[in-house]
Amino acid sequence: MGKTVENIAVLILAAGASSRMGTTKQLLSWNGANLLDTTIENASVVSPEHIVVVLGANADKIKANSINIKSVQSIFHKNWNFGLGSSISYGVDFIQRSLQNTKAILILLSDQPLIDSKYLGQMIQAYESSGKGIIATEYEKGAGVPAIFDKCYFSNLTQLDKDIGAKQIIRKFKNDTLSLDPSGKTMDIDTLEDYQKLTKIRNTQLNQD
């Protein structure tokens, strides 16, 4: 189980149109649920009361077919097609206005189902103990999300636009960033091939447990 901390909100990005997938990938089956429900479930372990999901394309379909979406705050971003940065900006602005005691925001994608509550708990523990304002996830080509941003970076996040995500803020403030090794959990799902590959990885892990 992850570590639960008050006043850390979770922002889940689920507004994309899944154009490369050809179907609504947030609703793809995963471990008895779907991708979005899995992400919400993992987030609920570490921040059960402060989860916001940004919806855009296929919002009505997602709300009709997601069980866990009913237990969290979902918001509709009408300009979802402007890109990931726009969705982050919209979500952070909403959290600032509606959850005014929030001290940090954990940003998640809805298409990284291997990111589990244990890893999210490690991120929160690092935020609490490291003294760093940003806790990011290591990738081969730099750090990115999942990432925790202290409230001192909220204004930077709300200024994001188009398809430029949080990576540019992480790069700009690298001296205040701690990057964690996700142990191979960051693969996301953009295509059917990605989904099939991740499903195979998951089934292998289940057989080993």
Tab-separated table of C-alpha atoms in Angstrom:
chain	number	residue	atom	x	y	z
A	1	MET	CA	0.000	0.000	0.000
A	2	GLY	CA	1.125	3.522	-0.690
A	3	LYS	CA	1.545	6.294	1.815
A	4	THR	CA	-1.518	8.523	2.224
A	5	VAL	CA	-0.883	12.230	2.743
A	6	GLU	CA	-3.405	14.996	3.211
A	7	ASN	CA	-3.525	18.062	0.962
A	8	ILE	CA	-1.873	16.403	-2.022
A	9	ALA	CA	-4.309	16.366	-4.929
A	10	VAL	CA	-4.139	13.973	-7.861
A	11	LEU	CA	-4.762	15.207	-11.403
A	12	ILE	CA	-5.477	12.418	-13.898
A	13	LEU	CA	-5.287	13.351	-17.576
A	14	ALA	CA	-7.853	11.455	-19.651
A	15	ALA	CA	-8.950	13.998	-22.259
A	16	GLY	CA	-7.272	12.671	-25.395
A	17	ALA	CA	-9.091	11.285	-28.428
A	18	SER	CA	-7.004	8.077	-28.670
A	19	SER	CA	-6.612	8.731	-32.408
A	20	ARG	CA	-3.708	6.307	-32.809
A	21	MET	CA	-5.596	3.569	-30.997
A	22	GLY	CA	-8.803	3.863	-32.997
A	23	THR	CA	-10.950	3.314	-29.914
A	24	THR	CA	-11.386	4.975	-26.518
A	25	LYS	CA	-8.257	3.704	-24.819
A	26	GLN	CA	-9.280	4.937	-21.363
A	27	LEU	CA	-11.894	2.150	-21.454
A	28	LEU	CA	-9.629	-0.667	-22.622
A	29	SER	CA	-9.946	-3.737	-20.418
A	30	TRP	CA	-7.266	-4.083	-17.753
A	31	ASN	CA	-7.061	-6.506	-14.860
A	32	GLY	CA	-10.810	-6.901	-14.495
A	33	ALA	CA	-11.501	-3.199	-14.945
A	34	ASN	CA	-10.364	-0.635	-17.535
A	35	LEU	CA	-7.355	1.673	-17.838
A	36	LEU	CA	-8.975	4.747	-16.310
A	37	ASP	CA	-10.599	2.842	-13.459
A	38	THR	CA	-7.245	1.225	-12.702
A	39	THR	CA	-5.535	4.621	-12.572
A	40	ILE	CA	-8.240	6.041	-10.304
A	41	GLU	CA	-8.042	3.001	-8.029
A	42	ASN	CA	-4.278	3.355	-7.612
A	43	ALA	CA	-4.599	7.091	-6.980
A	44	SER	CA	-7.309	6.462	-4.390
A	45	VAL	CA	-4.839	4.558	-2.227
A	46	VAL	CA	-2.636	7.622	-1.747
A	47	SER	CA	-5.162	10.466	-2.080
A	48	PRO	CA	-8.687	9.134	-1.634
A	49	GLU	CA	-10.436	12.494	-1.211
A	50	HIS	CA	-8.692	14.771	-3.708
A	51	ILE	CA	-8.749	13.246	-7.195
A	52	VAL	CA	-9.638	15.247	-10.294
A	53	VAL	CA	-9.979	13.666	-13.751
A	54	VAL	CA	-9.783	15.880	-16.833
A	55	LEU	CA	-12.064	14.592	-19.587
A	56	GLY	CA	-12.411	15.846	-23.146
A	57	ALA	CA	-12.939	13.656	-26.183
A	58	ASN	CA	-15.424	10.838	-25.538
A	59	ALA	CA	-16.288	12.320	-22.142
A	60	ASP	CA	-19.881	11.062	-22.153
A	61	LYS	CA	-18.824	7.564	-23.175
A	62	ILE	CA	-16.148	7.443	-20.492
A	63	LYS	CA	-18.529	8.616	-17.752
A	64	ALA	CA	-21.081	6.036	-18.826
A	65	ASN	CA	-18.589	3.153	-18.775
A	66	SER	CA	-16.245	3.988	-15.912
A	67	ILE	CA	-17.244	2.816	-12.456
A	68	ASN	CA	-14.627	4.731	-10.481
A	69	ILE	CA	-15.235	8.049	-12.261
A	70	LYS	CA	-18.411	8.332	-10.193
A	71	SER	CA	-16.426	8.474	-6.949
A	72	VAL	CA	-14.087	11.311	-7.963
A	73	GLN	CA	-14.363	14.828	-9.385
A	74	SER	CA	-14.413	14.842	-13.186
A	75	ILE	CA	-14.209	18.051	-15.206
A	76	PHE	CA	-14.781	18.641	-18.913
A	77	HIS	CA	-12.121	20.538	-20.856
A	78	LYS	CA	-13.798	21.848	-23.977
A	79	ASN	CA	-10.429	22.710	-25.539
A	80	TRP	CA	-8.985	19.236	-24.990
A	81	ASN	CA	-7.781	19.202	-28.600
A	82	PHE	CA	-5.269	21.944	-27.744
A	83	GLY	CA	-3.066	19.237	-26.233
A	84	LEU	CA	-1.667	17.821	-23.022
A	85	GLY	CA	-0.316	21.108	-21.684
A	86	SER	CA	-3.709	22.709	-22.056
A	87	SER	CA	-5.340	19.906	-20.063
A	88	ILE	CA	-2.744	20.245	-17.291
A	89	SER	CA	-3.327	23.995	-17.142
A	90	TYR	CA	-7.095	23.526	-16.991
A	91	GLY	CA	-6.893	20.888	-14.275
A	92	VAL	CA	-4.421	22.754	-12.082
A	93	ASP	CA	-6.492	25.926	-12.322
A	94	PHE	CA	-9.568	23.976	-11.209
A	95	ILE	CA	-7.722	22.464	-8.247
A	96	GLN	CA	-6.413	25.861	-7.163
A	97	ARG	CA	-9.946	27.258	-7.128
A	98	SER	CA	-11.768	24.285	-5.609
A	99	LEU	CA	-9.169	22.715	-3.274
A	100	GLN	CA	-7.527	25.781	-1.840
A	101	ASN	CA	-5.504	24.001	0.854
A	102	THR	CA	-3.681	21.856	-1.710
A	103	LYS	CA	0.066	21.888	-1.070
A	104	ALA	CA	1.083	19.777	-4.074
A	105	ILE	CA	-0.383	18.083	-7.144
A	106	LEU	CA	0.478	14.612	-8.413
A	107	ILE	CA	-0.070	14.483	-12.182
A	108	LEU	CA	-0.889	11.082	-13.726
A	109	LEU	CA	-1.693	9.796	-17.185
A	110	SER	CA	-4.604	7.420	-17.657
A	111	ASP	CA	-2.698	5.139	-20.038
A	112	GLN	CA	0.166	3.902	-17.828
A	113	PRO	CA	-1.477	0.974	-16.013
A	114	LEU	CA	1.790	-0.420	-14.615
A	115	ILE	CA	2.150	2.692	-12.453
A	116	ASP	CA	0.790	1.273	-9.213
A	117	SER	CA	-0.085	2.604	-5.781
A	118	LYS	CA	3.237	1.406	-4.376
A	119	TYR	CA	5.166	3.630	-6.776
A	120	LEU	CA	2.841	6.574	-6.138
A	121	GLY	CA	3.393	6.100	-2.414
A	122	GLN	CA	7.154	6.200	-2.981
A	123	MET	CA	6.757	9.468	-4.863
A	124	ILE	CA	4.783	11.052	-2.042
A	125	GLN	CA	7.262	9.830	0.551
A	126	ALA	CA	10.090	11.370	-1.504
A	127	TYR	CA	8.212	14.661	-1.704
A	128	GLU	CA	7.720	14.715	2.048
A	129	SER	CA	11.304	13.822	2.930
A	130	SER	CA	13.574	15.197	0.185
A	131	GLY	CA	12.928	18.914	0.438
A	132	LYS	CA	12.539	19.063	-3.348
A	133	GLY	CA	9.658	20.922	-4.970
A	134	ILE	CA	9.313	18.486	-7.856
A	135	ILE	CA	9.368	14.696	-7.726
A	136	ALA	CA	9.505	13.325	-11.272
A	137	THR	CA	9.813	9.969	-13.001
A	138	GLU	CA	12.965	8.982	-14.860
A	139	TYR	CA	12.850	8.216	-18.597
A	140	GLU	CA	15.664	7.498	-21.031
A	141	LYS	CA	15.376	10.997	-22.491
A	142	GLY	CA	14.780	12.926	-19.299
A	143	ALA	CA	12.256	13.155	-16.491
A	144	GLY	CA	8.484	13.428	-16.808
A	145	VAL	CA	5.162	12.388	-15.331
A	146	PRO	CA	3.979	10.894	-13.082
A	147	ALA	CA	5.290	13.895	-11.191
A	148	ILE	CA	4.507	15.818	-8.029
A	149	PHE	CA	4.655	19.611	-8.133
A	150	ASP	CA	4.730	21.742	-5.020
A	151	LYS	CA	2.271	24.656	-4.917
A	152	CYS	CA	5.080	27.090	-5.753
A	153	TYR	CA	4.913	25.672	-9.315
A	154	PHE	CA	1.142	25.879	-9.769
A	155	SER	CA	1.391	29.178	-11.652
A	156	ASN	CA	3.925	27.627	-14.041
A	157	LEU	CA	1.589	24.701	-14.662
A	158	THR	CA	-1.385	26.945	-15.417
A	159	GLN	CA	0.672	28.719	-18.072
A	160	LEU	CA	1.210	25.524	-20.090
A	161	ASP	CA	-0.465	25.468	-23.479
A	162	LYS	CA	-0.929	23.249	-26.502
A	163	ASP	CA	0.860	19.882	-26.493
A	164	ILE	CA	3.779	20.982	-24.325
A	165	GLY	CA	3.502	19.098	-21.071
A	166	ALA	CA	5.131	19.335	-17.674
A	167	LYS	CA	8.545	18.199	-18.922
A	168	GLN	CA	9.580	21.741	-19.746
A	169	ILE	CA	8.953	22.833	-16.157
A	170	ILE	CA	10.905	19.854	-14.841
A	171	ARG	CA	13.828	20.758	-17.122
A	172	LYS	CA	13.696	24.430	-16.162
A	173	PHE	CA	13.764	23.671	-12.438
A	174	LYS	CA	16.012	20.609	-12.518
A	175	ASN	CA	17.918	21.797	-9.445
A	176	ASP	CA	14.722	21.506	-7.425
A	177	THR	CA	13.804	18.129	-8.927
A	178	LEU	CA	14.314	14.604	-7.647
A	179	SER	CA	13.794	11.913	-10.287
A	180	LEU	CA	12.775	8.398	-9.259
A	181	ASP	CA	13.442	5.131	-11.058
A	182	PRO	CA	10.033	3.644	-11.965
A	183	SER	CA	11.467	0.135	-12.438
A	184	GLY	CA	10.013	-0.323	-15.904
A	185	LYS	CA	6.474	0.798	-15.064
A	186	THR	CA	6.187	3.810	-17.376
A	187	MET	CA	5.209	2.240	-20.683
A	188	ASP	CA	2.073	3.932	-21.957
A	189	ILE	CA	-0.538	2.751	-24.422
A	190	ASP	CA	-0.903	4.639	-27.694
A	191	THR	CA	-1.509	1.814	-30.174
A	192	LEU	CA	-3.076	-1.623	-30.235
A	193	GLU	CA	0.437	-3.088	-30.346
A	194	ASP	CA	1.299	-1.226	-27.126
A	195	TYR	CA	-1.816	-2.625	-25.465
A	196	GLN	CA	-1.062	-6.181	-26.541
A	197	LYS	CA	2.542	-5.888	-25.362
A	198	LEU	CA	1.577	-4.521	-21.960
A	199	THR	CA	-1.121	-7.149	-21.533
A	200	LYS	CA	1.492	-9.822	-22.161
A	201	ILE	CA	3.841	-8.242	-19.605
A	202	ARG	CA	1.043	-8.093	-17.034
A	203	ASN	CA	0.051	-11.724	-17.601
A	204	THR	CA	3.679	-12.806	-17.203
A	205	GLN	CA	3.924	-10.925	-13.906
A	206	LEU	CA	0.686	-12.471	-12.649
A	207	ASN	CA	1.962	-15.938	-13.450
A	208	GLN	CA	5.161	-15.241	-11.512
A	209	ASP	CA	3.343	-14.005	-8.386
